[in-house]
């Protein structure tokens, strides 16, 4: 798995310039307003202070405007709101609009307000208007915040979802070429059908990869749909493209560098979520936590697996190692002795396979196939009974039944 290198002296200086400054308490207040779980953050208040003035922070902190009405405008405030701040209304409106583009303000049915979580705030930091203004030091500090603080929040969420019988926050959708000929493939897990069914699609710069420019993967493989796409276009986060163009782009990009597609738990095409990420384990908030940051939770506790699992035909496998060294992000491929071929061959560790299809779509020997191993209801994201190890017990002798194997009274 790829690892990001050490910080250059220049980037380290930029990081320390942000984190070493004295900041006004208002930035801690604003951090807590956006997400109370971040009240003790060692990073987020400094990120906010690096991009906005104290006056600007006080405007955002005062939202929502209790006197707002539609005639104030989508990005506007009431005169009473401006008066309470002791500021000119035009100045306040201008600042609210600027904070909309920079990610600290979102538009709601009751007027401008702050994002409801730190996670959403993070996802709004990739506006083209603000990318250069923030600078690479800003995004590297954000990377540290994600790795050291957000990862702990995500682990708590994963624990809660596991206790509730949920398969993570979203699910893997397999790469199209790896499953396109499988008769059991359903529309809600068919990337081509998903894209074709969307009213509007935007192609976005990935909010995760923006923090890791040193990782050489395509940053423009994440897509927004319909209402979310409307917002991405308005914020200047995404560019509107047709479904065929989107499909061709992620097809080509994903074959060059492996990605796993992420979307909502559902078995209905019309219920597909507003975002389809194309994640890598060295940049994605959740997958990096599971694969690289030492989380106690496996990747499938953060994202549910697809219904498919890779299988290698040892007689077709030429042992090139491409699947293991370049395509699998989850350490789900290893080498072991095979009795048929009388040598060592690559094989799939089924328990670790996420069903992303990255290995199958680029196998030069065509030795990897994707088998559908779960029923359609698996797409709903509920943990199903594990029947993999069920067996016919009618012919077993006493002492061979399940846990009885380990109940040796002589020990």
CSV table of C-alpha atoms in Angstrom, one decimal:
chain,number,residue,atom,x,y,z
A,1,UNK,CA,0.0,0.0,0.0
A,2,UNK,CA,1.3,3.5,-0.8
A,3,UNK,CA,2.3,5.7,2.0
A,4,UNK,CA,2.6,9.5,2.0
A,5,UNK,CA,6.2,10.7,2.4
A,6,UNK,CA,7.6,13.1,4.9
A,7,UNK,CA,6.7,16.8,4.8
A,8,UNK,CA,9.0,19.0,2.8
A,9,UNK,CA,10.7,21.8,4.8
A,10,UNK,CA,8.5,24.3,2.9
A,11,UNK,CA,5.2,22.5,3.6
A,12,UNK,CA,6.2,22.1,7.3
A,13,UNK,CA,6.8,25.8,7.6
A,14,UNK,CA,3.3,26.5,6.2
A,15,UNK,CA,1.8,24.0,8.6
A,16,UNK,CA,3.5,25.6,11.6
A,17,UNK,CA,2.6,29.1,10.4
A,18,UNK,CA,-1.0,28.1,10.8
A,19,UNK,CA,-0.8,26.2,14.1
A,20,UNK,CA,1.7,28.5,15.9
A,21,UNK,CA,-0.5,31.6,15.8
A,22,UNK,CA,-2.4,33.1,18.7
A,23,UNK,CA,-6.2,32.8,17.9
A,24,UNK,CA,-9.2,34.6,19.2
A,25,UNK,CA,-11.6,32.5,21.4
A,26,UNK,CA,-14.3,33.1,18.8
A,27,UNK,CA,-12.8,30.4,16.6
A,28,UNK,CA,-13.1,27.8,19.3
A,29,UNK,CA,-16.8,28.9,19.8
A,30,UNK,CA,-17.4,28.6,16.1
A,31,UNK,CA,-15.7,25.1,16.0
A,32,UNK,CA,-18.0,23.9,18.8
A,33,UNK,CA,-21.1,25.4,17.1
A,34,UNK,CA,-20.3,23.5,13.9
A,35,UNK,CA,-19.7,20.3,15.8
A,36,UNK,CA,-19.7,20.0,19.6
A,37,UNK,CA,-17.5,16.8,19.3
A,38,UNK,CA,-14.7,19.1,18.1
A,39,UNK,CA,-14.8,21.5,21.1
A,40,UNK,CA,-11.2,20.4,22.1
A,41,UNK,CA,-9.8,20.2,18.6
A,42,UNK,CA,-6.2,21.1,18.3
A,43,UNK,CA,-6.6,21.9,14.6
A,44,UNK,CA,-10.0,23.2,13.5
A,45,UNK,CA,-10.0,26.5,15.3
A,46,UNK,CA,-6.7,27.3,13.7
A,47,UNK,CA,-7.9,26.3,10.3
A,48,UNK,CA,-10.9,28.7,10.7
A,49,UNK,CA,-8.6,31.5,12.0
A,50,UNK,CA,-6.3,31.1,8.9
A,51,UNK,CA,-9.1,31.8,6.5
A,52,UNK,CA,-11.5,34.3,8.1
A,53,UNK,CA,-11.4,37.4,10.3
A,54,UNK,CA,-12.7,37.6,13.9
A,55,UNK,CA,-15.6,39.8,12.5
A,56,UNK,CA,-16.4,37.2,9.9
A,57,UNK,CA,-16.4,34.4,12.6
A,58,UNK,CA,-18.8,36.4,14.7
A,59,UNK,CA,-21.2,36.8,11.8
A,60,UNK,CA,-21.3,33.0,11.2
A,61,UNK,CA,-21.5,32.3,14.9
A,62,UNK,CA,-24.6,34.5,15.2
A,63,UNK,CA,-26.4,32.4,12.6
A,64,UNK,CA,-29.2,31.4,12.0
A,65,UNK,CA,-31.0,34.8,11.6
A,66,UNK,CA,-34.2,34.5,13.6
A,67,UNK,CA,-35.7,37.4,11.6
A,68,UNK,CA,-34.8,35.9,8.2
A,69,UNK,CA,-37.6,35.8,5.5
A,70,UNK,CA,-37.4,34.8,1.8
A,71,UNK,CA,-37.3,38.4,0.7
A,72,UNK,CA,-33.9,38.7,2.5
A,73,UNK,CA,-32.5,36.5,-0.3
A,74,UNK,CA,-30.9,33.0,-0.1
A,75,UNK,CA,-27.5,34.4,0.9
A,76,UNK,CA,-28.9,37.4,2.8
A,77,UNK,CA,-29.8,38.5,6.3
A,78,UNK,CA,-32.4,40.7,7.9
A,79,UNK,CA,-31.8,44.3,8.9
A,80,UNK,CA,-32.4,43.2,12.5
A,81,UNK,CA,-29.6,40.6,12.3
A,82,UNK,CA,-27.2,43.2,11.0
A,83,UNK,CA,-28.3,45.7,13.7
A,84,UNK,CA,-27.6,43.1,16.4
A,85,UNK,CA,-24.1,42.7,15.1
A,86,UNK,CA,-23.7,46.5,14.9
A,87,UNK,CA,-22.7,46.1,11.2
A,88,UNK,CA,-23.9,47.3,7.8
A,89,UNK,CA,-26.3,44.9,6.3
A,90,UNK,CA,-24.6,44.9,2.9
A,91,UNK,CA,-21.3,44.0,4.5
A,92,UNK,CA,-22.9,41.1,6.4
A,93,UNK,CA,-24.6,39.8,3.3
A,94,UNK,CA,-21.3,39.9,1.4
A,95,UNK,CA,-19.5,38.0,4.2
A,96,UNK,CA,-22.2,35.4,4.4
A,97,UNK,CA,-21.9,34.8,0.6
A,98,UNK,CA,-18.1,34.5,0.9
A,99,UNK,CA,-18.5,32.0,3.8
A,100,UNK,CA,-20.9,30.0,1.7
A,101,UNK,CA,-18.1,29.4,-0.9
A,102,UNK,CA,-15.5,28.7,1.8
A,103,UNK,CA,-17.7,26.1,3.5
A,104,UNK,CA,-18.7,27.7,6.8
A,105,UNK,CA,-22.3,28.5,5.7
A,106,UNK,CA,-24.9,26.4,4.2
A,107,UNK,CA,-28.3,27.4,2.8
A,108,UNK,CA,-31.4,26.0,4.5
A,109,UNK,CA,-35.2,26.6,4.4
A,110,UNK,CA,-34.9,29.1,7.2
A,111,UNK,CA,-32.0,31.1,5.7
A,112,UNK,CA,-28.2,30.7,6.0
A,113,UNK,CA,-26.8,28.6,8.8
A,114,UNK,CA,-23.6,26.7,9.7
A,115,UNK,CA,-23.0,23.1,8.6
A,116,UNK,CA,-24.5,20.6,11.1
A,117,UNK,CA,-21.4,18.5,11.4
A,118,UNK,CA,-17.6,18.8,11.1
A,119,UNK,CA,-17.8,16.0,8.4
A,120,UNK,CA,-19.9,18.2,6.1
A,121,UNK,CA,-17.7,21.2,6.8
A,122,UNK,CA,-14.7,19.1,5.7
A,123,UNK,CA,-16.5,18.0,2.5
A,124,UNK,CA,-17.1,21.6,1.6
A,125,UNK,CA,-13.5,22.6,1.6
A,126,UNK,CA,-12.8,21.9,-2.0
A,127,UNK,CA,-14.4,24.8,-3.7
A,128,UNK,CA,-12.3,26.0,-6.7
A,129,UNK,CA,-12.8,29.5,-5.6
A,130,UNK,CA,-11.0,28.8,-2.3
A,131,UNK,CA,-8.5,26.1,-3.2
A,132,UNK,CA,-5.6,28.4,-4.0
A,133,UNK,CA,-6.5,30.9,-1.3
A,134,UNK,CA,-6.4,28.2,1.4
A,135,UNK,CA,-3.1,26.7,0.1
A,136,UNK,CA,-1.4,23.3,0.6
A,137,UNK,CA,-0.5,24.1,4.3
A,138,UNK,CA,-4.2,24.5,5.1
A,139,UNK,CA,-5.1,21.1,3.6
A,140,UNK,CA,-2.2,19.3,5.3
A,141,UNK,CA,-3.3,20.7,8.7
A,142,UNK,CA,-6.8,19.4,7.8
A,143,UNK,CA,-5.2,16.0,7.0
A,144,UNK,CA,-3.7,15.9,10.5
A,145,UNK,CA,-7.1,16.8,12.0
A,146,UNK,CA,-8.8,13.9,10.1
A,147,UNK,CA,-6.1,11.4,11.1
A,148,UNK,CA,-5.8,12.4,14.8
A,149,UNK,CA,-9.4,13.6,15.7
A,150,UNK,CA,-12.0,12.7,13.1
A,151,UNK,CA,-10.7,9.1,13.0
A,152,UNK,CA,-11.7,8.7,16.6
A,153,UNK,CA,-15.2,10.1,16.0
A,154,UNK,CA,-15.6,7.7,13.0
A,155,UNK,CA,-14.6,4.8,15.2
A,156,UNK,CA,-17.3,5.7,17.7
A,157,UNK,CA,-19.8,5.9,14.9
A,158,UNK,CA,-18.7,2.5,13.6
A,159,UNK,CA,-19.1,1.0,17.0
A,160,UNK,CA,-22.6,2.4,17.4
A,161,UNK,CA,-23.6,1.2,13.9
A,162,UNK,CA,-22.2,-2.3,14.6
A,163,UNK,CA,-24.2,-2.4,17.8
A,164,UNK,CA,-27.3,-1.4,15.9
A,165,UNK,CA,-26.7,-4.2,13.3
A,166,UNK,CA,-25.8,-1.8,10.5
A,167,UNK,CA,-23.1,-2.5,7.9
A,168,UNK,CA,-21.2,0.8,8.1
A,169,UNK,CA,-22.1,4.3,6.9
A,170,UNK,CA,-22.4,3.3,3.2
A,171,UNK,CA,-21.6,0.4,0.9
A,172,UNK,CA,-19.2,-0.6,-1.9
A,173,UNK,CA,-20.5,-0.7,-5.5
A,174,UNK,CA,-18.3,-3.0,-7.6
A,175,UNK,CA,-16.4,-1.8,-10.6
A,176,UNK,CA,-18.5,-2.2,-13.7
A,177,UNK,CA,-16.3,-4.3,-15.9
A,178,UNK,CA,-15.8,-6.8,-13.1
A,179,UNK,CA,-19.6,-7.6,-12.8
A,180,UNK,CA,-21.3,-6.4,-15.9
A,181,UNK,CA,-21.9,-9.9,-17.3
A,182,UNK,CA,-23.2,-11.3,-14.0
A,183,UNK,CA,-26.9,-12.2,-14.3
A,184,UNK,CA,-27.4,-11.5,-10.6
A,185,UNK,CA,-26.3,-7.8,-10.9
A,186,UNK,CA,-29.1,-5.5,-9.8
A,187,UNK,CA,-29.7,-1.9,-11.1
A,188,UNK,CA,-28.8,-0.4,-7.7
A,189,UNK,CA,-25.3,-1.9,-7.8
A,190,UNK,CA,-24.8,-1.3,-11.6
A,191,UNK,CA,-22.7,1.8,-12.0
A,192,UNK,CA,-23.8,2.3,-15.6
A,193,UNK,CA,-27.5,2.2,-14.6
A,194,UNK,CA,-27.0,4.4,-11.6
A,195,UNK,CA,-25.4,7.1,-13.7
A,196,UNK,CA,-27.9,6.8,-16.5
A,197,UNK,CA,-30.8,7.3,-14.1
A,198,UNK,CA,-29.5,10.6,-12.6
A,199,UNK,CA,-31.1,14.0,-13.5
A,200,UNK,CA,-27.8,15.8,-13.1
A,201,UNK,CA,-24.2,14.8,-12.4
A,202,UNK,CA,-21.3,17.0,-11.4
A,203,UNK,CA,-17.6,15.8,-11.4
A,204,UNK,CA,-15.9,17.1,-8.3
A,205,UNK,CA,-12.4,17.4,-7.0
A,206,UNK,CA,-12.2,14.8,-4.2
A,207,UNK,CA,-12.4,16.4,-0.8
A,208,UNK,CA,-10.1,13.7,0.6
A,209,UNK,CA,-7.4,13.6,-2.0
A,210,UNK,CA,-7.1,17.4,-1.8
A,211,UNK,CA,-5.3,16.8,1.5
A,212,UNK,CA,-2.8,14.4,0.0
A,213,UNK,CA,-1.5,15.9,-3.2
A,214,UNK,CA,1.6,13.7,-2.9
A,215,UNK,CA,-0.5,10.6,-3.6
A,216,UNK,CA,-0.5,10.1,-7.4
A,217,UNK,CA,-4.1,9.3,-8.0
A,218,UNK,CA,-6.8,11.1,-10.1
A,219,UNK,CA,-8.5,13.6,-7.8
A,220,UNK,CA,-11.5,14.1,-10.1
A,221,UNK,CA,-13.3,10.8,-9.8
A,222,UNK,CA,-16.0,11.7,-7.2
A,223,UNK,CA,-19.5,12.5,-8.5
A,224,UNK,CA,-22.6,14.3,-7.1
A,225,UNK,CA,-26.1,13.6,-8.2
A,226,UNK,CA,-29.3,15.6,-8.6
A,227,UNK,CA,-30.0,18.0,-5.7
A,228,UNK,CA,-26.5,17.5,-4.3
A,229,UNK,CA,-25.1,18.2,-7.7
A,230,UNK,CA,-27.1,21.5,-7.8
A,231,UNK,CA,-25.3,22.5,-4.6
A,232,UNK,CA,-21.9,21.4,-5.9
A,233,UNK,CA,-22.3,23.5,-9.0
A,234,UNK,CA,-23.5,26.5,-7.0
A,235,UNK,CA,-20.5,26.3,-4.6
A,236,UNK,CA,-18.1,25.8,-7.5
A,237,UNK,CA,-17.1,22.4,-6.2
A,238,UNK,CA,-18.2,20.5,-9.3
A,239,UNK,CA,-18.6,20.7,-13.1
A,240,UNK,CA,-21.8,19.4,-14.7
A,241,UNK,CA,-21.2,16.5,-17.1
A,242,UNK,CA,-23.3,14.0,-18.9
A,243,UNK,CA,-23.8,10.5,-17.6
A,244,UNK,CA,-21.9,8.9,-20.5
A,245,UNK,CA,-18.9,11.2,-20.0
A,246,UNK,CA,-19.0,10.5,-16.2
A,247,UNK,CA,-19.1,6.7,-16.9
A,248,UNK,CA,-16.2,6.8,-19.4
A,249,UNK,CA,-14.1,8.9,-17.1
A,250,UNK,CA,-14.4,6.8,-13.9
A,251,UNK,CA,-14.0,3.6,-16.1
A,252,UNK,CA,-10.6,4.8,-17.4
A,253,UNK,CA,-9.4,6.4,-14.3
A,254,UNK,CA,-10.2,3.4,-12.1
A,255,UNK,CA,-8.3,1.1,-14.3
A,256,UNK,CA,-5.2,3.2,-14.0
A,257,UNK,CA,-5.4,3.6,-10.2
A,258,UNK,CA,-7.7,1.3,-8.1
A,259,UNK,CA,-10.8,3.0,-6.5
A,260,UNK,CA,-13.8,1.6,-4.8
A,261,UNK,CA,-17.1,3.3,-5.4
A,262,UNK,CA,-19.2,4.2,-2.4
A,263,UNK,CA,-22.9,5.0,-2.1
A,264,UNK,CA,-26.0,4.6,0.1
A,265,UNK,CA,-27.4,1.3,1.4
A,266,UNK,CA,-30.4,0.6,-0.8
A,267,UNK,CA,-31.8,-1.9,-3.3
A,268,UNK,CA,-33.8,0.7,-5.2
A,269,UNK,CA,-32.2,2.7,-8.0
A,270,UNK,CA,-34.4,5.8,-7.2
A,271,UNK,CA,-33.1,5.9,-3.7
A,272,UNK,CA,-29.4,6.1,-4.6
A,273,UNK,CA,-27.6,8.8,-2.6
A,274,UNK,CA,-26.5,12.2,-3.8
A,275,UNK,CA,-22.8,11.4,-3.8
A,276,UNK,CA,-20.8,8.6,-5.3
A,277,UNK,CA,-17.2,8.6,-4.0
A,278,UNK,CA,-14.4,6.8,-5.7
A,279,UNK,CA,-12.2,6.1,-2.7
A,280,UNK,CA,-8.7,4.9,-2.1
A,281,UNK,CA,-7.4,3.5,1.2
A,282,UNK,CA,-4.6,6.1,1.5
A,283,UNK,CA,-6.8,9.2,1.3
A,284,UNK,CA,-10.4,8.4,2.2
A,285,UNK,CA,-11.4,9.5,5.7
A,286,UNK,CA,-12.9,6.1,6.7
A,287,UNK,CA,-10.7,3.7,4.7
A,288,UNK,CA,-7.5,5.3,5.7
A,289,UNK,CA,-8.6,4.9,9.3
A,290,UNK,CA,-9.2,1.2,8.8
A,291,UNK,CA,-6.2,0.3,6.6
A,292,UNK,CA,-3.4,2.7,7.6
A,293,UNK,CA,-4.1,4.3,11.0
A,294,UNK,CA,-4.5,1.2,13.1
A,295,UNK,CA,-8.2,1.4,13.8
A,296,UNK,CA,-9.6,-1.6,15.7
A,297,UNK,CA,-12.3,-1.8,13.1
A,298,UNK,CA,-12.0,-3.5,9.8
A,299,UNK,CA,-12.9,-1.7,6.6
A,300,UNK,CA,-16.3,-3.4,6.4
A,301,UNK,CA,-17.2,-1.8,9.7
A,302,UNK,CA,-17.0,1.6,8.0
A,303,UNK,CA,-18.3,0.7,4.6
A,304,UNK,CA,-20.4,-2.4,3.9
A,305,UNK,CA,-19.1,-4.9,1.3
A,306,UNK,CA,-20.7,-5.4,-2.0
A,307,UNK,CA,-22.6,-8.6,-2.7
A,308,UNK,CA,-19.7,-9.9,-4.7
A,309,UNK,CA,-16.4,-11.6,-3.8
A,310,UNK,CA,-13.3,-12.1,-6.0
A,311,UNK,CA,-12.3,-15.7,-6.8
A,312,UNK,CA,-9.0,-16.6,-8.5
A,313,UNK,CA,-8.8,-19.6,-10.9
A,314,UNK,CA,-5.3,-21.0,-10.0
A,315,UNK,CA,-5.0,-22.7,-13.4
A,316,UNK,CA,-5.4,-19.4,-15.3
A,317,UNK,CA,-3.3,-17.4,-12.8
A,318,UNK,CA,0.2,-16.6,-14.2
A,319,UNK,CA,1.4,-15.3,-10.8
A,320,UNK,CA,2.2,-11.8,-12.2
A,321,UNK,CA,1.2,-10.3,-8.8
A,322,UNK,CA,-0.5,-7.3,-10.2
A,323,UNK,CA,-3.7,-7.9,-8.2
A,324,UNK,CA,-1.8,-8.2,-4.9
A,325,UNK,CA,0.8,-5.4,-5.4
A,326,UNK,CA,-1.1,-2.8,-7.4
A,327,UNK,CA,-4.9,-3.3,-7.3
A,328,UNK,CA,-6.1,-4.6,-3.9
A,329,UNK,CA,-6.4,-2.0,-1.2
A,330,UNK,CA,-7.5,-4.3,1.6
A,331,UNK,CA,-4.7,-6.9,1.8
A,332,UNK,CA,-7.2,-9.5,0.6
A,333,UNK,CA,-4.8,-11.3,-1.7
A,334,UNK,CA,-2.0,-13.6,-0.7
A,335,UNK,CA,0.1,-16.5,-2.1
A,336,UNK,CA,-0.2,-20.1,-0.9
A,337,UNK,CA,0.6,-23.7,-2.2
A,338,UNK,CA,-2.0,-25.1,-4.6
A,339,UNK,CA,-2.3,-28.8,-5.0
A,340,UNK,CA,-3.7,-28.6,-8.6
A,341,UNK,CA,-0.8,-26.5,-10.0
A,342,UNK,CA,1.7,-28.0,-7.6
A,343,UNK,CA,3.2,-24.6,-6.9
A,344,UNK,CA,2.3,-21.4,-5.1
A,345,UNK,CA,-0.4,-19.3,-6.6
A,346,UNK,CA,-2.3,-16.2,-5.6
A,347,UNK,CA,-5.6,-16.6,-3.8
A,348,UNK,CA,-8.3,-14.4,-2.3
A,349,UNK,CA,-8.7,-14.1,1.5
A,350,UNK,CA,-12.5,-14.0,1.3
A,351,UNK,CA,-13.0,-12.6,4.8
A,352,UNK,CA,-11.0,-9.5,3.8
A,353,UNK,CA,-12.4,-9.0,0.3
A,354,UNK,CA,-14.7,-6.0,0.0
A,355,UNK,CA,-16.0,-6.9,-3.4
A,356,UNK,CA,-14.8,-3.8,-5.1
A,357,UNK,CA,-13.7,-5.6,-8.3
A,358,UNK,CA,-10.5,-3.7,-8.8
A,359,UNK,CA,-8.4,-6.9,-9.1
A,360,UNK,CA,-10.8,-8.6,-11.5
A,361,UNK,CA,-11.2,-5.8,-14.0
A,362,UNK,CA,-7.5,-5.6,-14.8
A,363,UNK,CA,-6.2,-9.2,-14.4
A,364,UNK,CA,-4.2,-9.7,-17.6
A,365,UNK,CA,-4.9,-13.4,-17.6
A,366,UNK,CA,-8.6,-13.2,-16.9
A,367,UNK,CA,-8.1,-15.4,-13.9
A,368,UNK,CA,-10.2,-13.4,-11.4
A,369,UNK,CA,-14.0,-13.6,-11.5
A,370,UNK,CA,-16.6,-11.9,-9.2
A,371,UNK,CA,-19.1,-14.2,-7.6
A,372,UNK,CA,-22.4,-13.0,-6.1
A,373,UNK,CA,-22.4,-14.5,-2.6
A,374,UNK,CA,-25.1,-12.4,-0.9
A,375,UNK,CA,-28.9,-12.1,-1.4
A,376,UNK,CA,-30.6,-8.9,-2.7
A,377,UNK,CA,-31.6,-7.8,0.9
A,378,UNK,CA,-27.9,-7.5,1.7
A,379,UNK,CA,-28.0,-4.1,-0.2
A,380,UNK,CA,-30.2,-2.7,2.6
A,381,UNK,CA,-27.2,-2.6,5.0
A,382,UNK,CA,-28.6,-4.8,7.7
A,383,UNK,CA,-26.3,-7.5,9.2
A,384,UNK,CA,-27.7,-10.9,8.0
A,385,UNK,CA,-27.2,-14.2,9.7
A,386,UNK,CA,-23.8,-15.8,8.9
A,387,UNK,CA,-24.5,-19.2,7.5
A,388,UNK,CA,-21.1,-19.7,5.9
A,389,UNK,CA,-20.1,-22.4,8.4
A,390,UNK,CA,-23.4,-24.3,8.7
A,391,UNK,CA,-23.0,-28.0,8.1
A,392,UNK,CA,-25.0,-31.2,8.2
A,393,UNK,CA,-24.6,-32.4,11.8
A,394,UNK,CA,-26.6,-35.6,11.3
A,395,UNK,CA,-23.5,-37.8,10.8
A,396,UNK,CA,-21.2,-36.1,13.4
A,397,UNK,CA,-20.1,-38.0,16.5
A,398,UNK,CA,-20.4,-36.5,20.0
A,399,UNK,CA,-17.6,-34.1,20.5
A,400,UNK,CA,-17.6,-32.9,16.9
A,401,UNK,CA,-20.6,-30.5,17.2
A,402,UNK,CA,-19.6,-26.9,17.0
A,403,UNK,CA,-18.0,-25.6,20.2
A,404,UNK,CA,-17.9,-29.1,21.6
A,405,UNK,CA,-14.7,-29.6,19.6
A,406,UNK,CA,-12.9,-27.4,22.2
A,407,UNK,CA,-14.6,-28.7,25.3
A,408,UNK,CA,-11.9,-31.3,26.3
A,409,UNK,CA,-12.6,-32.2,29.9
A,410,UNK,CA,-9.0,-33.7,30.2
A,411,UNK,CA,-7.4,-30.2,29.9
